[in-house]
Amino acid sequence: MKIWAKLIIDGKNVKDTLYQDNSPLTFVSYENMLRKVAESLDISSPVTMMIHFRHFKKFHIHRFKADDFVESFEYDSMEIEWYE
């Protein structure tokens, strides 16, 4: 699976990364992927719930708002997209 993660301010992509992993998509692999993406973007990991995973699995895209992060988050959102 390839994931394109983007940090967005005022509707503009200000920082992004591409993550690739060969493991099948499960809730655990989704959480691990988010941790690694957050680490590469130098931000804290968002709080991950099953509803986030289901939405991503169904639509291949998910947007995390600042409220989804426990630590301070200086961006408007982080968007992840399944990139095939």
Short mmCIF file of N, CA and C in Angstrom, two decimals:
data_model
loop_
_atom_site.label_atom_id
_atom_site.label_comp_id
_atom_site.label_asym_id
_atom_site.label_seq_id
_atom_site.Cartn_x
_atom_site.Cartn_y
_atom_site.Cartn_z
N MET A 1 0.84 -1.17 0.00
CA MET A 1 0.00 0.00 0.00
C MET A 1 0.89 1.23 0.00
N LYS A 2 0.50 2.22 -0.77
CA LYS A 2 1.19 3.50 -0.81
C LYS A 2 0.22 4.56 -0.26
N ILE A 3 0.75 5.41 0.60
CA ILE A 3 -0.06 6.45 1.20
C ILE A 3 0.60 7.80 0.93
N TRP A 4 -0.19 8.73 0.45
CA TRP A 4 0.28 10.10 0.28
C TRP A 4 -0.31 10.92 1.41
N ALA A 5 0.53 11.48 2.26
CA ALA A 5 0.08 12.29 3.39
C ALA A 5 0.44 13.74 3.14
N LYS A 6 -0.52 14.63 3.38
CA LYS A 6 -0.33 16.05 3.12
C LYS A 6 -0.71 16.86 4.36
N LEU A 7 0.08 17.85 4.68
CA LEU A 7 -0.26 18.82 5.72
C LEU A 7 -0.78 20.06 5.02
N ILE A 8 -1.93 20.55 5.48
CA ILE A 8 -2.65 21.59 4.76
C ILE A 8 -2.87 22.82 5.64
N ILE A 9 -2.59 23.99 5.08
CA ILE A 9 -2.91 25.28 5.70
C ILE A 9 -3.63 26.12 4.66
N ASP A 10 -4.78 26.67 5.01
CA ASP A 10 -5.59 27.50 4.11
C ASP A 10 -5.83 26.83 2.76
N GLY A 11 -6.09 25.53 2.78
CA GLY A 11 -6.39 24.79 1.57
C GLY A 11 -5.20 24.46 0.69
N LYS A 12 -4.00 24.79 1.17
CA LYS A 12 -2.80 24.55 0.36
C LYS A 12 -1.92 23.50 1.01
N ASN A 13 -1.37 22.65 0.20
CA ASN A 13 -0.44 21.62 0.65
C ASN A 13 0.89 22.29 0.98
N VAL A 14 1.29 22.24 2.26
CA VAL A 14 2.55 22.89 2.64
C VAL A 14 3.67 21.89 2.90
N LYS A 15 3.30 20.63 3.10
CA LYS A 15 4.31 19.60 3.33
C LYS A 15 3.65 18.26 3.04
N ASP A 16 4.39 17.34 2.42
CA ASP A 16 3.82 16.03 2.14
C ASP A 16 4.89 14.96 2.16
N THR A 17 4.43 13.72 2.18
CA THR A 17 5.32 12.58 2.13
C THR A 17 4.58 11.40 1.51
N LEU A 18 5.33 10.50 0.94
CA LEU A 18 4.78 9.28 0.37
C LEU A 18 5.31 8.11 1.19
N TYR A 19 4.40 7.29 1.69
CA TYR A 19 4.76 6.15 2.52
C TYR A 19 4.37 4.87 1.77
N GLN A 20 5.26 3.89 1.80
CA GLN A 20 4.98 2.62 1.13
C GLN A 20 5.25 1.46 2.07
N ASP A 21 4.33 0.50 2.08
CA ASP A 21 4.44 -0.69 2.92
C ASP A 21 3.76 -1.83 2.18
N ASN A 22 4.30 -3.02 2.32
CA ASN A 22 3.73 -4.17 1.61
C ASN A 22 2.75 -4.98 2.45
N SER A 23 2.50 -4.56 3.69
CA SER A 23 1.58 -5.32 4.54
C SER A 23 0.14 -5.04 4.14
N PRO A 24 -0.75 -6.01 4.36
CA PRO A 24 -2.17 -5.81 4.03
C PRO A 24 -2.78 -4.75 4.96
N LEU A 25 -3.84 -4.11 4.52
CA LEU A 25 -4.48 -3.06 5.30
C LEU A 25 -5.34 -3.65 6.41
N THR A 26 -4.88 -3.47 7.63
CA THR A 26 -5.63 -3.84 8.83
C THR A 26 -5.61 -2.63 9.76
N PHE A 27 -6.37 -2.68 10.83
CA PHE A 27 -6.37 -1.56 11.77
C PHE A 27 -4.98 -1.35 12.36
N VAL A 28 -4.29 -2.44 12.68
CA VAL A 28 -2.94 -2.34 13.26
C VAL A 28 -1.96 -1.76 12.25
N SER A 29 -2.01 -2.21 11.00
CA SER A 29 -1.09 -1.67 9.99
C SER A 29 -1.42 -0.20 9.70
N TYR A 30 -2.70 0.16 9.79
CA TYR A 30 -3.13 1.55 9.61
C TYR A 30 -2.54 2.44 10.70
N GLU A 31 -2.62 1.99 11.95
CA GLU A 31 -2.03 2.74 13.07
C GLU A 31 -0.52 2.88 12.91
N ASN A 32 0.14 1.80 12.55
CA ASN A 32 1.60 1.84 12.35
C ASN A 32 1.97 2.79 11.21
N MET A 33 1.20 2.75 10.15
CA MET A 33 1.44 3.64 9.02
C MET A 33 1.30 5.09 9.45
N LEU A 34 0.28 5.42 10.23
CA LEU A 34 0.09 6.79 10.69
C LEU A 34 1.24 7.25 11.58
N ARG A 35 1.74 6.36 12.42
CA ARG A 35 2.88 6.71 13.27
C ARG A 35 4.11 7.04 12.42
N LYS A 36 4.39 6.20 11.42
CA LYS A 36 5.56 6.41 10.57
C LYS A 36 5.41 7.66 9.71
N VAL A 37 4.22 7.91 9.21
CA VAL A 37 3.96 9.11 8.41
C VAL A 37 4.15 10.35 9.28
N ALA A 38 3.59 10.33 10.48
CA ALA A 38 3.72 11.46 11.39
C ALA A 38 5.19 11.72 11.74
N GLU A 39 5.93 10.64 11.95
CA GLU A 39 7.35 10.78 12.26
C GLU A 39 8.10 11.42 11.10
N SER A 40 7.80 11.01 9.87
CA SER A 40 8.50 11.58 8.72
C SER A 40 8.10 13.04 8.47
N LEU A 41 6.88 13.43 8.88
CA LEU A 41 6.44 14.81 8.72
C LEU A 41 6.80 15.66 9.94
N ASP A 42 7.39 15.03 10.95
CA ASP A 42 7.81 15.70 12.17
C ASP A 42 6.62 16.33 12.91
N ILE A 43 5.54 15.54 13.06
CA ILE A 43 4.37 15.96 13.83
C ILE A 43 4.00 14.82 14.77
N SER A 44 3.09 15.09 15.70
CA SER A 44 2.61 14.03 16.58
C SER A 44 1.62 13.15 15.81
N SER A 45 1.43 11.94 16.28
CA SER A 45 0.48 11.03 15.64
C SER A 45 -0.94 11.42 16.02
N PRO A 46 -1.87 11.33 15.09
CA PRO A 46 -3.27 11.63 15.43
C PRO A 46 -3.87 10.49 16.25
N VAL A 47 -4.89 10.81 16.99
CA VAL A 47 -5.65 9.78 17.71
C VAL A 47 -6.40 8.98 16.66
N THR A 48 -6.24 7.68 16.69
CA THR A 48 -6.84 6.82 15.66
C THR A 48 -7.99 6.02 16.25
N MET A 49 -9.13 6.12 15.60
CA MET A 49 -10.31 5.35 16.02
C MET A 49 -10.75 4.45 14.87
N MET A 50 -11.54 3.47 15.20
CA MET A 50 -12.01 2.52 14.20
C MET A 50 -12.80 3.22 13.09
N ILE A 51 -13.52 4.29 13.41
CA ILE A 51 -14.29 5.00 12.39
C ILE A 51 -13.37 5.64 11.37
N HIS A 52 -12.20 6.12 11.80
CA HIS A 52 -11.22 6.67 10.86
C HIS A 52 -10.75 5.57 9.90
N PHE A 53 -10.46 4.41 10.46
CA PHE A 53 -9.99 3.28 9.65
C PHE A 53 -11.05 2.86 8.64
N ARG A 54 -12.30 2.74 9.09
CA ARG A 54 -13.38 2.32 8.18
C ARG A 54 -13.58 3.33 7.05
N HIS A 55 -13.52 4.60 7.39
CA HIS A 55 -13.67 5.64 6.38
C HIS A 55 -12.54 5.56 5.35
N PHE A 56 -11.32 5.39 5.84
CA PHE A 56 -10.17 5.29 4.94
C PHE A 56 -10.28 4.05 4.06
N LYS A 57 -10.68 2.94 4.64
CA LYS A 57 -10.80 1.69 3.89
C LYS A 57 -11.88 1.79 2.80
N LYS A 58 -12.96 2.48 3.11
CA LYS A 58 -14.08 2.60 2.17
C LYS A 58 -13.81 3.63 1.07
N PHE A 59 -13.26 4.79 1.44
CA PHE A 59 -13.12 5.90 0.49
C PHE A 59 -11.69 6.15 0.03
N HIS A 60 -10.71 5.46 0.65
CA HIS A 60 -9.29 5.59 0.31
C HIS A 60 -8.75 7.00 0.58
N ILE A 61 -9.41 7.73 1.45
CA ILE A 61 -8.96 9.07 1.83
C ILE A 61 -9.51 9.38 3.22
N HIS A 62 -8.74 10.14 3.98
CA HIS A 62 -9.23 10.60 5.29
C HIS A 62 -8.51 11.88 5.67
N ARG A 63 -9.24 12.78 6.29
CA ARG A 63 -8.66 14.06 6.73
C ARG A 63 -8.74 14.14 8.25
N PHE A 64 -7.60 14.35 8.86
CA PHE A 64 -7.52 14.55 10.31
C PHE A 64 -7.48 16.05 10.57
N LYS A 65 -8.35 16.53 11.44
CA LYS A 65 -8.38 17.94 11.85
C LYS A 65 -7.47 18.13 13.06
N ALA A 66 -7.23 19.36 13.43
CA ALA A 66 -6.37 19.66 14.59
C ALA A 66 -6.90 19.02 15.87
N ASP A 67 -8.22 18.86 15.99
CA ASP A 67 -8.82 18.23 17.17
C ASP A 67 -8.47 16.76 17.29
N ASP A 68 -8.00 16.13 16.23
CA ASP A 68 -7.64 14.71 16.25
C ASP A 68 -6.24 14.48 16.82
N PHE A 69 -5.55 15.55 17.16
CA PHE A 69 -4.19 15.45 17.69
C PHE A 69 -4.20 15.87 19.16
N VAL A 70 -3.54 15.10 20.01
CA VAL A 70 -3.46 15.42 21.43
C VAL A 70 -2.50 16.59 21.64
N GLU A 71 -1.36 16.53 21.01
CA GLU A 71 -0.38 17.61 21.10
C GLU A 71 -0.76 18.73 20.14
N SER A 72 -0.11 19.87 20.30
CA SER A 72 -0.43 21.00 19.43
C SER A 72 -0.15 20.64 17.97
N PHE A 73 -0.99 21.17 17.10
CA PHE A 73 -0.91 20.88 15.67
C PHE A 73 -1.03 22.20 14.93
N GLU A 74 0.04 22.63 14.29
CA GLU A 74 0.09 23.96 13.70
C GLU A 74 -0.52 24.06 12.30
N TYR A 75 -1.09 22.98 11.81
CA TYR A 75 -1.67 22.96 10.47
C TYR A 75 -3.20 22.90 10.59
N ASP A 76 -3.90 23.18 9.50
CA ASP A 76 -5.36 23.08 9.50
C ASP A 76 -5.81 21.62 9.50
N SER A 77 -5.10 20.79 8.75
CA SER A 77 -5.45 19.38 8.69
C SER A 77 -4.31 18.55 8.10
N MET A 78 -4.43 17.24 8.29
CA MET A 78 -3.54 16.30 7.64
C MET A 78 -4.43 15.35 6.84
N GLU A 79 -4.16 15.25 5.57
CA GLU A 79 -4.95 14.39 4.70
C GLU A 79 -4.10 13.21 4.26
N ILE A 80 -4.68 12.02 4.37
CA ILE A 80 -4.00 10.83 3.87
C ILE A 80 -4.83 10.24 2.73
N GLU A 81 -4.15 9.79 1.71
CA GLU A 81 -4.82 9.24 0.54
C GLU A 81 -4.11 7.97 0.10
N TRP A 82 -4.92 6.94 -0.16
CA TRP A 82 -4.37 5.68 -0.67
C TRP A 82 -3.92 5.95 -2.09
N TYR A 83 -2.66 5.82 -2.33
CA TYR A 83 -2.05 6.19 -3.60
C TYR A 83 -1.64 4.91 -4.31
N GLU A 84 -2.35 4.55 -5.38
CA GLU A 84 -2.06 3.28 -6.08
C GLU A 84 -1.26 3.50 -7.31
#
